[in-house]
Short mmCIF file of C-alpha atoms and ligand atoms in Angstrom, two decimals:
data_model
loop_
_atom_site.label_atom_id
_atom_site.label_comp_id
_atom_site.label_asym_id
_atom_site.label_seq_id
_atom_site.Cartn_x
_atom_site.Cartn_y
_atom_site.Cartn_z
CA UNK A 1 0.22 0.02 0.07
CA UNK A 2 1.61 3.45 -1.01
CA UNK A 3 2.03 6.13 2.02
CA UNK A 4 0.00 8.95 2.79
CA UNK A 5 0.65 12.32 3.82
CA UNK A 6 -3.25 12.14 5.53
CA UNK A 7 -4.21 10.12 8.58
CA UNK A 8 -6.19 6.81 7.90
CA UNK A 9 -9.94 7.31 8.19
CA UNK A 10 -12.84 5.09 8.97
CA UNK A 11 -15.08 5.68 6.42
CA UNK A 12 -18.77 4.17 5.99
CA UNK A 13 -19.92 3.17 2.24
CA UNK A 14 -24.24 3.22 2.02
CA UNK A 15 -24.86 0.90 -0.95
CA UNK A 16 -23.08 -2.20 -2.51
CA UNK A 17 -23.66 -1.67 -6.14
CA UNK A 18 -20.70 -0.99 -8.64
CA UNK A 19 -20.13 2.40 -7.08
CA UNK A 20 -20.42 1.51 -3.76
CA UNK A 21 -17.64 -1.32 -4.17
CA UNK A 22 -15.67 1.07 -6.27
CA UNK A 23 -15.66 3.59 -3.95
CA UNK A 24 -14.56 1.36 -0.82
CA UNK A 25 -12.17 0.17 -3.10
CA UNK A 26 -10.42 3.38 -3.96
CA UNK A 27 -10.63 4.26 -0.48
CA UNK A 28 -8.77 1.13 0.58
CA UNK A 29 -6.11 2.03 -1.87
CA UNK A 30 -6.05 5.73 -0.72
CA UNK A 31 -4.74 4.15 2.76
CA UNK A 32 -8.36 4.39 4.61
CA UNK A 33 -10.44 1.85 6.20
CA UNK A 34 -13.75 1.72 4.16
CA UNK A 35 -16.57 -0.15 5.58
CA UNK A 36 -19.85 -0.92 4.04
CA UNK A 37 -23.67 -1.16 4.81
CA UNK A 38 -26.49 -1.96 2.13
CA UNK A 39 -29.94 -2.90 2.22
CA UNK A 40 -29.55 -6.74 0.79
CA UNK A 41 -25.74 -6.56 -0.04
CA UNK A 42 -27.02 -9.32 -2.03
CA UNK A 43 -24.51 -9.31 -5.27
CA UNK A 44 -21.49 -9.33 -3.00
CA UNK A 45 -19.62 -12.64 -2.26
CA UNK A 46 -19.29 -13.23 1.71
CA UNK A 47 -16.51 -14.42 3.93
CA UNK A 48 -17.73 -14.24 7.46
CA UNK A 49 -18.27 -10.43 8.08
CA UNK A 50 -16.31 -9.35 4.89
CA UNK A 51 -17.25 -8.85 1.27
CA UNK A 52 -14.82 -10.18 -1.44
CA UNK A 53 -14.73 -7.67 -4.53
CA UNK A 54 -12.35 -9.17 -7.49
CA UNK A 55 -11.83 -6.20 -9.06
CA UNK A 56 -10.53 -5.84 -12.69
CA UNK A 57 -9.79 -2.54 -14.93
CA UNK A 58 -8.25 0.28 -13.21
CA UNK A 59 -8.37 -1.63 -9.89
CA UNK A 60 -6.67 -4.99 -10.31
CA UNK A 61 -6.85 -7.96 -7.96
CA UNK A 62 -9.04 -8.90 -4.96
CA UNK A 63 -10.15 -6.52 -1.68
CA UNK A 64 -11.77 -7.45 1.21
CA UNK A 65 -14.08 -4.44 3.08
CA UNK A 66 -15.73 -5.16 6.06
CA UNK A 67 -19.78 -5.55 6.01
CA UNK A 68 -21.65 -3.63 9.00
CA UNK A 69 -24.10 -5.76 10.03
CA UNK A 70 -27.04 -3.56 11.29
CA UNK A 71 -27.61 -0.16 9.97
CA UNK A 72 -27.18 1.55 13.74
CA UNK A 73 -23.23 1.09 13.37
CA UNK A 74 -23.31 3.83 10.90
CA UNK A 75 -23.82 6.11 13.29
CA UNK A 76 -20.23 5.49 15.00
CA UNK A 77 -18.89 6.90 11.67
CA UNK A 78 -17.77 10.73 11.06
CA UNK A 79 -18.03 10.24 7.21
CA UNK A 80 -20.40 8.43 5.25
CA UNK A 81 -20.68 8.09 1.61
CA UNK A 82 -24.09 7.35 0.05
CA UNK A 83 -23.65 5.21 -3.15
CA UNK A 84 -27.19 4.72 -3.98
CA UNK A 85 -29.78 5.59 -6.81
CA UNK A 86 -32.04 8.61 -6.42
CA UNK A 87 -35.30 6.07 -6.45
CA UNK A 88 -33.97 4.64 -3.29
CA UNK A 89 -33.22 8.09 -1.45
CA UNK A 90 -36.95 7.71 0.16
CA UNK A 91 -36.99 3.97 1.60
CA UNK A 92 -33.31 4.08 2.35
CA UNK A 93 -32.15 7.16 3.33
CA UNK A 94 -35.54 7.54 4.91
CA UNK A 95 -34.81 4.15 7.02
CA UNK A 96 -31.37 5.87 8.13
CA UNK A 97 -32.77 9.55 9.14
CA UNK A 98 -33.26 8.64 12.51
CA UNK A 99 -29.75 7.48 13.04
CA UNK A 100 -27.70 10.20 12.17
CA UNK A 101 -25.88 12.09 14.82
CA UNK A 102 -24.28 15.60 15.48
CA UNK A 103 -21.42 16.20 13.64
CA UNK A 104 -21.34 13.55 11.18
CA UNK A 105 -20.33 14.04 7.54
CA UNK A 106 -22.80 12.46 5.04
CA UNK A 107 -21.50 12.91 1.31
CA UNK A 108 -24.16 11.54 -1.32
CA UNK A 109 -22.37 10.77 -4.57
CA UNK A 110 -23.82 11.42 -7.73
CA UNK A 111 -26.42 13.28 -5.72
CA UNK A 112 -29.50 14.29 -7.40
CA UNK A 113 -32.68 16.44 -6.23
CA UNK A 114 -31.04 18.23 -3.82
CA UNK A 115 -30.43 15.04 -1.32
CA UNK A 116 -28.05 17.10 0.90
CA UNK A 117 -30.25 19.88 1.59
CA UNK A 118 -33.01 17.12 2.31
CA UNK A 119 -30.90 15.25 4.67
CA UNK A 120 -29.50 17.77 6.67
CA UNK A 121 -32.85 19.92 6.92
CA UNK A 122 -34.33 17.04 7.88
CA UNK A 123 -31.84 15.78 10.70
CA UNK A 124 -32.04 19.38 11.76
CA UNK A 125 -36.09 18.91 12.87
CA UNK A 126 -34.72 16.39 15.05
CA UNK A 127 -32.32 18.62 16.76
CA UNK A 128 -29.36 16.75 14.59
CA UNK A 129 -26.90 19.01 13.12
CA UNK A 130 -25.48 16.91 10.33
CA UNK A 131 -23.21 17.94 7.82
CA UNK A 132 -24.08 17.23 4.44
CA UNK A 133 -22.46 17.05 1.28
CA UNK A 134 -22.96 16.70 -2.60
CA UNK A 135 -20.59 15.22 -5.38
CA UNK A 136 -22.22 16.23 -8.90
CA UNK A 137 -20.87 12.60 -10.17
CA UNK A 138 -19.09 9.43 -8.50
CA UNK A 139 -15.36 8.61 -7.88
CA UNK A 140 -15.47 6.77 -11.32
CA UNK A 141 -17.64 4.50 -13.23
CA UNK A 142 -17.82 1.29 -12.48
CA UNK A 143 -19.92 -1.94 -13.37
CA UNK A 144 -20.53 -5.94 -12.48
CA UNK A 145 -19.23 -8.10 -15.25
CA UNK A 146 -21.37 -10.95 -15.76
CA UNK A 147 -18.72 -13.42 -13.75
CA UNK A 148 -19.64 -11.12 -10.84
CA UNK A 149 -16.23 -9.15 -11.15
CA UNK A 150 -16.27 -5.42 -10.64
CA UNK A 151 -15.02 -3.59 -13.69
CA UNK A 152 -13.80 -0.08 -12.47
CA UNK A 153 -12.25 2.64 -14.66
CA UNK A 154 -9.77 5.23 -13.27
CA UNK A 155 -10.86 7.91 -10.75
CA UNK A 156 -12.38 11.16 -12.64
CA UNK A 157 -10.05 13.89 -12.84
CA UNK A 158 -12.78 16.57 -11.43
CA UNK A 159 -15.77 16.03 -9.40
CA UNK A 160 -17.74 19.35 -8.68
CA UNK A 161 -19.68 19.28 -4.97
CA UNK A 162 -20.86 21.47 -2.61
CA UNK A 163 -21.57 21.13 1.17
CA UNK A 164 -23.46 22.55 4.22
CA UNK A 165 -21.74 24.28 6.79
CA UNK A 166 -17.85 24.75 6.72
CA UNK A 167 -17.11 23.90 2.94
CA UNK A 168 -13.34 24.67 3.33
CA UNK A 169 -13.34 21.71 5.93
CA UNK A 170 -15.57 19.37 3.78
CA UNK A 171 -13.73 20.28 0.70
CA UNK A 172 -10.33 19.26 2.55
CA UNK A 173 -12.12 16.32 3.38
CA UNK A 174 -13.17 14.94 0.20
CA UNK A 175 -9.41 15.56 -0.87
CA UNK A 176 -7.99 13.59 1.65
CA UNK A 177 -10.55 10.92 1.06
CA UNK A 178 -9.67 10.24 -2.94
CA UNK A 179 -7.25 13.11 -4.10
CA UNK A 180 -6.94 16.83 -5.59
CA UNK A 181 -9.89 16.22 -7.63
CA UNK A 182 -13.14 18.09 -5.90
CA UNK A 183 -13.85 21.30 -6.93
CA UNK A 184 -16.26 23.61 -4.52
CA UNK A 185 -19.21 24.94 -6.63
CA UNK A 186 -20.18 26.90 -3.37
CA UNK A 187 -24.04 26.47 -3.75
CA UNK A 188 -25.73 23.06 -3.55
CA UNK A 189 -27.75 23.37 -6.55
CA UNK A 190 -24.75 23.42 -8.75
CA UNK A 191 -24.11 19.84 -8.04
CA UNK A 192 -27.36 18.89 -8.69
CA UNK A 193 -27.21 20.82 -12.45
CA UNK A 194 -23.72 19.87 -12.66
CA UNK A 195 -25.10 16.32 -12.89
CA UNK A 196 -25.06 14.55 -16.20
CA UNK A 197 -26.50 11.31 -15.89
CA UNK A 198 -30.13 12.15 -16.30
CA UNK A 199 -29.42 13.72 -19.54
CA UNK A 200 -26.99 11.26 -20.85
CA UNK A 201 -29.10 8.43 -20.09
CA UNK A 202 -32.47 9.94 -21.55
CA UNK A 203 -30.34 10.17 -25.22
CA UNK A 204 -29.00 6.86 -24.58
CA UNK A 205 -32.20 5.04 -23.58
CA UNK A 206 -34.76 6.44 -25.76
CA UNK A 207 -33.41 5.57 -29.00
CA UNK A 208 -32.92 2.15 -27.57
CA UNK A 209 -36.24 1.36 -25.74
CA UNK A 210 -36.81 -1.49 -28.04
CA UNK A 211 -33.89 -3.18 -27.04
CA UNK A 212 -34.45 -3.01 -23.43
CA UNK A 213 -37.69 -4.20 -23.86
CA UNK A 214 -36.80 -7.24 -25.80
CA UNK A 215 -33.76 -7.72 -23.44
CA UNK A 216 -31.15 -7.49 -26.20
CA UNK A 217 -27.27 -7.06 -25.34
CA UNK A 218 -26.14 -3.64 -26.42
CA UNK A 219 -23.30 -1.92 -25.90
CA UNK A 220 -24.07 1.49 -24.05
CA UNK A 221 -21.14 3.55 -25.88
CA UNK A 222 -20.56 1.51 -28.98
CA UNK A 223 -24.68 2.44 -29.67
CA UNK A 224 -23.96 6.24 -28.89
CA UNK A 225 -24.39 7.15 -32.54
CA UNK A 226 -24.73 10.78 -33.71
CA UNK A 227 -28.16 10.31 -33.48
CA UNK A 228 -27.74 9.93 -29.36
CA UNK A 229 -25.45 12.45 -29.71
CA UNK A 230 -27.76 15.12 -31.10
CA UNK A 231 -30.25 14.33 -28.60
CA UNK A 232 -27.79 14.86 -25.84
CA UNK A 233 -26.62 18.14 -27.05
CA UNK A 234 -29.91 19.37 -27.01
CA UNK A 235 -30.54 18.29 -23.61
CA UNK A 236 -27.25 19.85 -22.33
CA UNK A 237 -27.99 23.07 -23.97
CA UNK A 238 -31.29 23.22 -21.84
CA UNK A 239 -29.28 22.09 -18.84
CA UNK A 240 -26.60 24.96 -19.50
CA UNK A 241 -29.27 27.13 -19.73
CA UNK A 242 -30.83 26.05 -16.32
CA UNK A 243 -27.36 26.38 -14.68
CA UNK A 244 -26.79 29.69 -16.24
CA UNK A 245 -29.82 31.42 -15.55
CA UNK A 246 -28.93 30.59 -12.00
CA UNK A 247 -25.83 32.03 -12.43
CA UNK A 248 -23.39 28.85 -12.50
CA UNK A 249 -21.13 27.96 -15.55
CA UNK A 250 -20.74 24.28 -15.44
CA UNK A 251 -19.12 22.06 -17.59
CA UNK A 252 -20.41 20.55 -20.80
CA UNK A 253 -21.42 16.92 -21.25
CA UNK A 254 -18.77 16.73 -23.69
CA UNK A 255 -16.04 18.03 -21.04
CA UNK A 256 -17.64 15.60 -18.47
CA UNK A 257 -16.29 12.84 -19.95
CA UNK A 258 -13.21 14.18 -20.91
CA UNK A 259 -12.67 14.63 -17.28
CA UNK A 260 -14.30 11.34 -16.22
CA UNK A 261 -12.73 8.99 -19.35
CA UNK A 262 -9.57 10.83 -20.02
CA UNK A 263 -10.03 11.29 -23.66
CA UNK A 264 -10.11 14.56 -25.98
CA UNK A 265 -12.97 16.64 -25.89
CA UNK A 266 -14.58 16.41 -29.06
CA UNK A 267 -18.23 15.52 -31.10
CA UNK A 268 -20.00 13.65 -28.29
CA UNK A 269 -20.59 10.26 -30.71
CA UNK A 270 -16.99 9.98 -31.08
CA UNK A 271 -15.77 10.51 -27.48
CA UNK A 272 -18.37 7.63 -26.93
CA UNK A 273 -16.78 5.36 -29.51
CA UNK A 274 -13.52 6.31 -27.72
CA UNK A 275 -14.89 4.89 -24.34
CA UNK A 276 -16.03 1.90 -26.06
CA UNK A 277 -12.95 1.56 -27.86
CA UNK A 278 -11.05 1.45 -24.77
CA UNK A 279 -13.36 -1.11 -22.91
CA UNK A 280 -14.73 1.72 -20.41
CA UNK A 281 -18.15 1.46 -21.22
CA UNK A 282 -21.20 -0.92 -19.92
CA UNK A 283 -23.36 -2.73 -21.33
CA UNK A 284 -26.87 -1.17 -21.99
CA UNK A 285 -29.61 -1.44 -19.73
CA UNK A 286 -31.28 -4.94 -20.57
CA UNK A 287 -34.58 -4.60 -19.17
CA UNK A 288 -36.94 -1.55 -18.96
CA UNK A 289 -36.71 -1.59 -15.01
CA UNK A 290 -33.42 -0.03 -14.61
CA UNK A 291 -32.14 2.99 -12.76
CA UNK A 292 -31.37 5.02 -16.47
CA UNK A 293 -34.82 5.67 -16.42
CA UNK A 294 -36.16 4.78 -12.65
CA UNK A 295 -33.72 7.00 -11.01
CA UNK A 296 -33.10 9.53 -13.71
CA UNK A 297 -36.55 10.61 -15.26
CA UNK A 298 -38.09 11.25 -11.65
CA UNK A 299 -34.88 12.30 -9.44
CA UNK A 300 -32.84 13.95 -12.27
CA UNK A 301 -34.97 14.99 -15.65
CA UNK A 302 -37.89 15.90 -13.37
CA UNK A 303 -36.24 18.10 -11.20
CA UNK A 304 -34.26 19.76 -13.63
CA UNK A 305 -37.70 20.48 -15.37
CA UNK A 306 -38.94 21.79 -11.58
CA UNK A 307 -35.56 24.35 -11.28
CA UNK A 308 -35.47 25.55 -14.93
CA UNK A 309 -39.68 26.44 -14.64
CA UNK A 310 -39.11 27.84 -11.24
CA UNK A 311 -36.02 29.81 -13.01
CA UNK A 312 -37.78 31.06 -15.97
CA UNK A 313 -35.90 28.94 -18.82
CA UNK A 314 -37.84 27.29 -21.44
CA UNK A 315 -36.61 23.16 -21.84
CA UNK A 316 -39.30 21.95 -24.81
CA UNK A 317 -37.08 18.79 -25.38
CA UNK A 318 -36.33 18.20 -21.61
CA UNK A 319 -40.08 18.06 -21.01
CA UNK A 320 -40.48 15.97 -24.26
CA UNK A 321 -38.47 13.19 -22.85
CA UNK A 322 -40.31 13.41 -19.95
CA UNK A 323 -43.46 13.25 -21.47
CA UNK A 324 -42.31 9.92 -23.72
CA UNK A 325 -40.93 7.92 -21.18
CA UNK A 326 -44.04 8.72 -19.02
CA UNK A 327 -45.93 7.50 -21.74
CA UNK A 328 -43.95 4.71 -22.62
CA UNK A 329 -43.77 3.71 -18.86
CA UNK A 330 -47.62 4.39 -17.86
CA UNK A 331 -45.99 6.18 -15.18
CA UNK A 332 -46.43 9.42 -13.53
CA UNK A 333 -42.75 10.39 -13.23
CA UNK A 334 -43.46 13.68 -12.11
CA UNK A 335 -45.12 12.78 -9.35
CA UNK A 336 -42.62 10.15 -8.22
CA UNK A 337 -40.04 12.80 -7.34
CA UNK A 338 -41.22 13.59 -3.83
CA UNK A 339 -38.14 16.32 -3.06
CA UNK A 340 -39.78 18.54 -5.69
CA UNK A 341 -42.71 18.96 -2.77
CA UNK A 342 -40.50 18.45 0.28
CA UNK A 343 -38.19 21.08 -0.79
CA UNK A 344 -40.99 23.40 -1.67
CA UNK A 345 -39.56 23.84 -5.36
CA UNK A 346 -43.00 24.32 -6.70
CA UNK A 347 -44.31 26.08 -3.99
CA UNK A 348 -41.62 28.35 -3.01
CA UNK A 349 -39.77 28.74 -6.21
CA UNK A 350 -36.15 28.80 -6.84
CA UNK A 351 -35.50 32.11 -4.81
CA UNK A 352 -36.76 30.33 -1.21
CA UNK A 353 -34.87 27.21 -1.94
CA UNK A 354 -31.37 29.05 -2.82
CA UNK A 355 -31.94 30.74 0.42
CA UNK A 356 -32.25 27.73 2.29
CA UNK A 357 -29.09 26.61 0.34
CA UNK A 358 -27.24 29.46 1.59
CA UNK A 359 -28.46 29.47 5.09
CA UNK A 360 -27.39 25.93 5.35
CA UNK A 361 -24.04 26.85 3.82
CA UNK A 362 -23.12 29.65 6.46
CA UNK A 363 -24.89 28.64 9.55
CA UNK A 364 -23.17 26.80 12.22
CA UNK A 365 -26.69 25.23 13.24
CA UNK A 366 -28.97 24.64 10.75
CA UNK A 367 -32.52 26.24 10.15
CA UNK A 368 -35.12 23.99 12.29
N1 NDP B 1 -22.24 2.80 -12.41
C1 NDP B 1 -21.79 4.00 -12.41
O1 NDP B 1 -20.75 3.96 -13.17
C2 NDP B 1 -22.44 5.47 -12.34
C3 NDP B 1 -23.33 5.10 -11.17
N2 NDP B 1 -23.93 6.65 -11.13
C4 NDP B 1 -24.63 6.50 -9.70
O2 NDP B 1 -24.31 6.09 -8.85
C5 NDP B 1 -25.56 5.35 -7.78
C6 NDP B 1 -25.17 4.29 -7.35
O3 NDP B 1 -24.75 3.72 -8.52
P1 NDP B 1 -24.43 2.09 -8.81
O4 NDP B 1 -23.54 1.60 -7.77
O5 NDP B 1 -24.62 1.60 -10.34
O6 NDP B 1 -26.06 1.57 -8.46
P2 NDP B 1 -27.20 0.41 -8.14
O7 NDP B 1 -28.39 0.40 -9.22
O8 NDP B 1 -25.93 -0.83 -8.47
O9 NDP B 1 -27.68 0.72 -6.58
C7 NDP B 1 -26.74 0.58 -5.70
C8 NDP B 1 -27.17 -0.27 -4.21
O10 NDP B 1 -28.33 0.78 -4.32
C9 NDP B 1 -29.70 0.04 -3.68
N3 NDP B 1 -30.90 0.06 -4.43
C10 NDP B 1 -30.91 0.11 -5.65
N4 NDP B 1 -32.30 0.18 -5.88
C11 NDP B 1 -33.12 0.43 -5.00
C12 NDP B 1 -34.15 0.45 -4.73
N5 NDP B 1 -35.06 0.85 -5.51
N6 NDP B 1 -34.65 0.15 -2.98
C13 NDP B 1 -33.77 0.26 -2.41
N7 NDP B 1 -32.33 0.12 -2.32
C14 NDP B 1 -32.01 0.03 -3.59
C15 NDP B 1 -29.16 -1.82 -3.84
O11 NDP B 1 -28.41 -2.27 -2.23
P3 NDP B 1 -28.41 -3.91 -2.49
O12 NDP B 1 -27.49 -4.59 -3.46
O13 NDP B 1 -28.04 -3.80 -0.97
O14 NDP B 1 -29.65 -4.51 -2.56
C16 NDP B 1 -27.85 -1.58 -4.58
O15 NDP B 1 -27.01 -2.48 -4.72
C17 NDP B 1 -26.54 5.80 -8.42
O16 NDP B 1 -26.98 7.10 -8.51
C18 NDP B 1 -25.83 5.89 -9.93
O17 NDP B 1 -26.62 6.83 -11.12
C19 NDP B 1 -23.09 7.68 -11.46
C20 NDP B 1 -22.22 7.77 -12.40
C21 NDP B 1 -21.59 6.53 -13.03
C1 KPL B 2 -23.17 4.61 -18.16
C2 KPL B 2 -22.30 5.70 -16.98
C3 KPL B 2 -21.05 4.51 -16.44
C4 KPL B 2 -21.86 6.77 -17.69
O1 KPL B 2 -22.96 7.33 -18.46
C5 KPL B 2 -23.23 5.97 -15.92
O2 KPL B 2 -23.15 7.48 -15.68
C6 KPL B 2 -23.77 5.04 -15.25
O3 KPL B 2 -23.93 3.69 -15.41
O4 KPL B 2 -24.41 5.30 -14.18
#
C-alpha cells in the first residue's frame, strides 16, 4: 500500500452496487479503512463478516471490505458516503434518517434532487446537526461483469461538489479521502445541475427502448451514434441554460466525459466510440426497469425541469423526453419525485430554495 500524507480515516459506504464497491476499494487504495452497509448486499460474495470483491480494469485484484451487520453501526462513523440511486432515497435514506448524529458528515455521491439539503434539514428537525455534501458525480464509473467481477475505471479528474456547513473543511476532507479532484461549487444547486447522468441516460435510452424491452445485449457507448449525440447535445444546452440562469458556469457533457474517461473532448459520438474502444463502457440496460429511467427520470429530469420552470427557462426537449418516458412506462414520473414538494421548489420557487441552500452553508446550526 502506498504511503499517504493524511491520516487513515474510517469511512462508511452505504450501497453495495458497483459504485459503493469501487468507492470502498479506492478508499482502501488511498490508505483509509472503508466499511460497507447496504440494504441487502445480495450481489456481494461474503466471507464471514467481509465482502470479497474481485476487481478488474483500473482496480486490479481482490479487495476485502468489512460489512456492517446493522445500519445502527453507521452512527459510529464521522464520515459516510452514500452510493444509492435516487429512487432508493425515500426508502433507504428515510430508514437511516433517525440514526444520524451530531457532527457527522454525510456525502451523497452522484447526488440528485438536492438530497444533501433534504438530509440536513430532516436531521435538523430532530435537533441533529448533520453536515451534508453532494458530489455531482461518482469518483469513478464501474459495473459488475457477468462473472461477478467489478470492472472499475480510473478516478475522474474532476468532481464538482458543494456542502452545507463549513465548505472548506469538507472540501479538505474529500481531498484527503480520494485526492485533489474536488471543486467546491459553493451552492448546493450547482452539483445537482452538474450531474449529467439524467440527460445522458435519457439520450442513450430513448432511441434504444426496444432493445431494452426485448432484453438485448447492446453496448451503451457502442450504440451512442450521432442520433444519440444530437439528443444529448440538445438536452445539454437546456441544462446549461438553466445553470446559467442561476449563475453557474458548469462543464459541458463533453468536458465531463473528457475528465471522466481521460479522453480528448470532441463530438459526443466520437468520444463515446473512444470510451467503447478502450473497454470502459458498460452494457446498455437489458430491461425496462433500470435505474437509467427509474432513477434518472423522476429524480434527475423532473427536478431539472422544475428548476428550469422556477428559473423561467424554457426546456422543451427535456419536457418532451419526460413525456415520452411517462407515456412508454405508463408512470407519472413527475409525481414520483417527493423532493420537489418536500424542498418547496414548486410552491416557494427558486429564490426560496436558494436562500435555504445559502443558509445551510453559512449557519453553524442548520435551520430547524
Ligand atoms: N455505475 C456507474 O458507473 C455510475 C453510477 N452513478 C450513480 O451512482 C449511484 C450508485 O450507482 P450503482 O452502484 O451503479 O447503482 P445500483 O443500481 O447498483 O444501486 C446501488 C445499491 O442501491 C440499492 N438499491 C438500488 N435500487 C434500490 C431501490 N429501488 N430501493 C432500495 N435500494 C436500492 C442496492 O442495494 P443492495 O444491493 O444492498 O440491495 C444496490 O446495490 C446511482 O445514483 C448511479 O446513478 C453515476 C455515475 C456512474
Ligand atoms: C454509463 C455511465 C457509466 C456513464 O454514463 C453512467 O453514468 C452510469 O452507469 O450511471
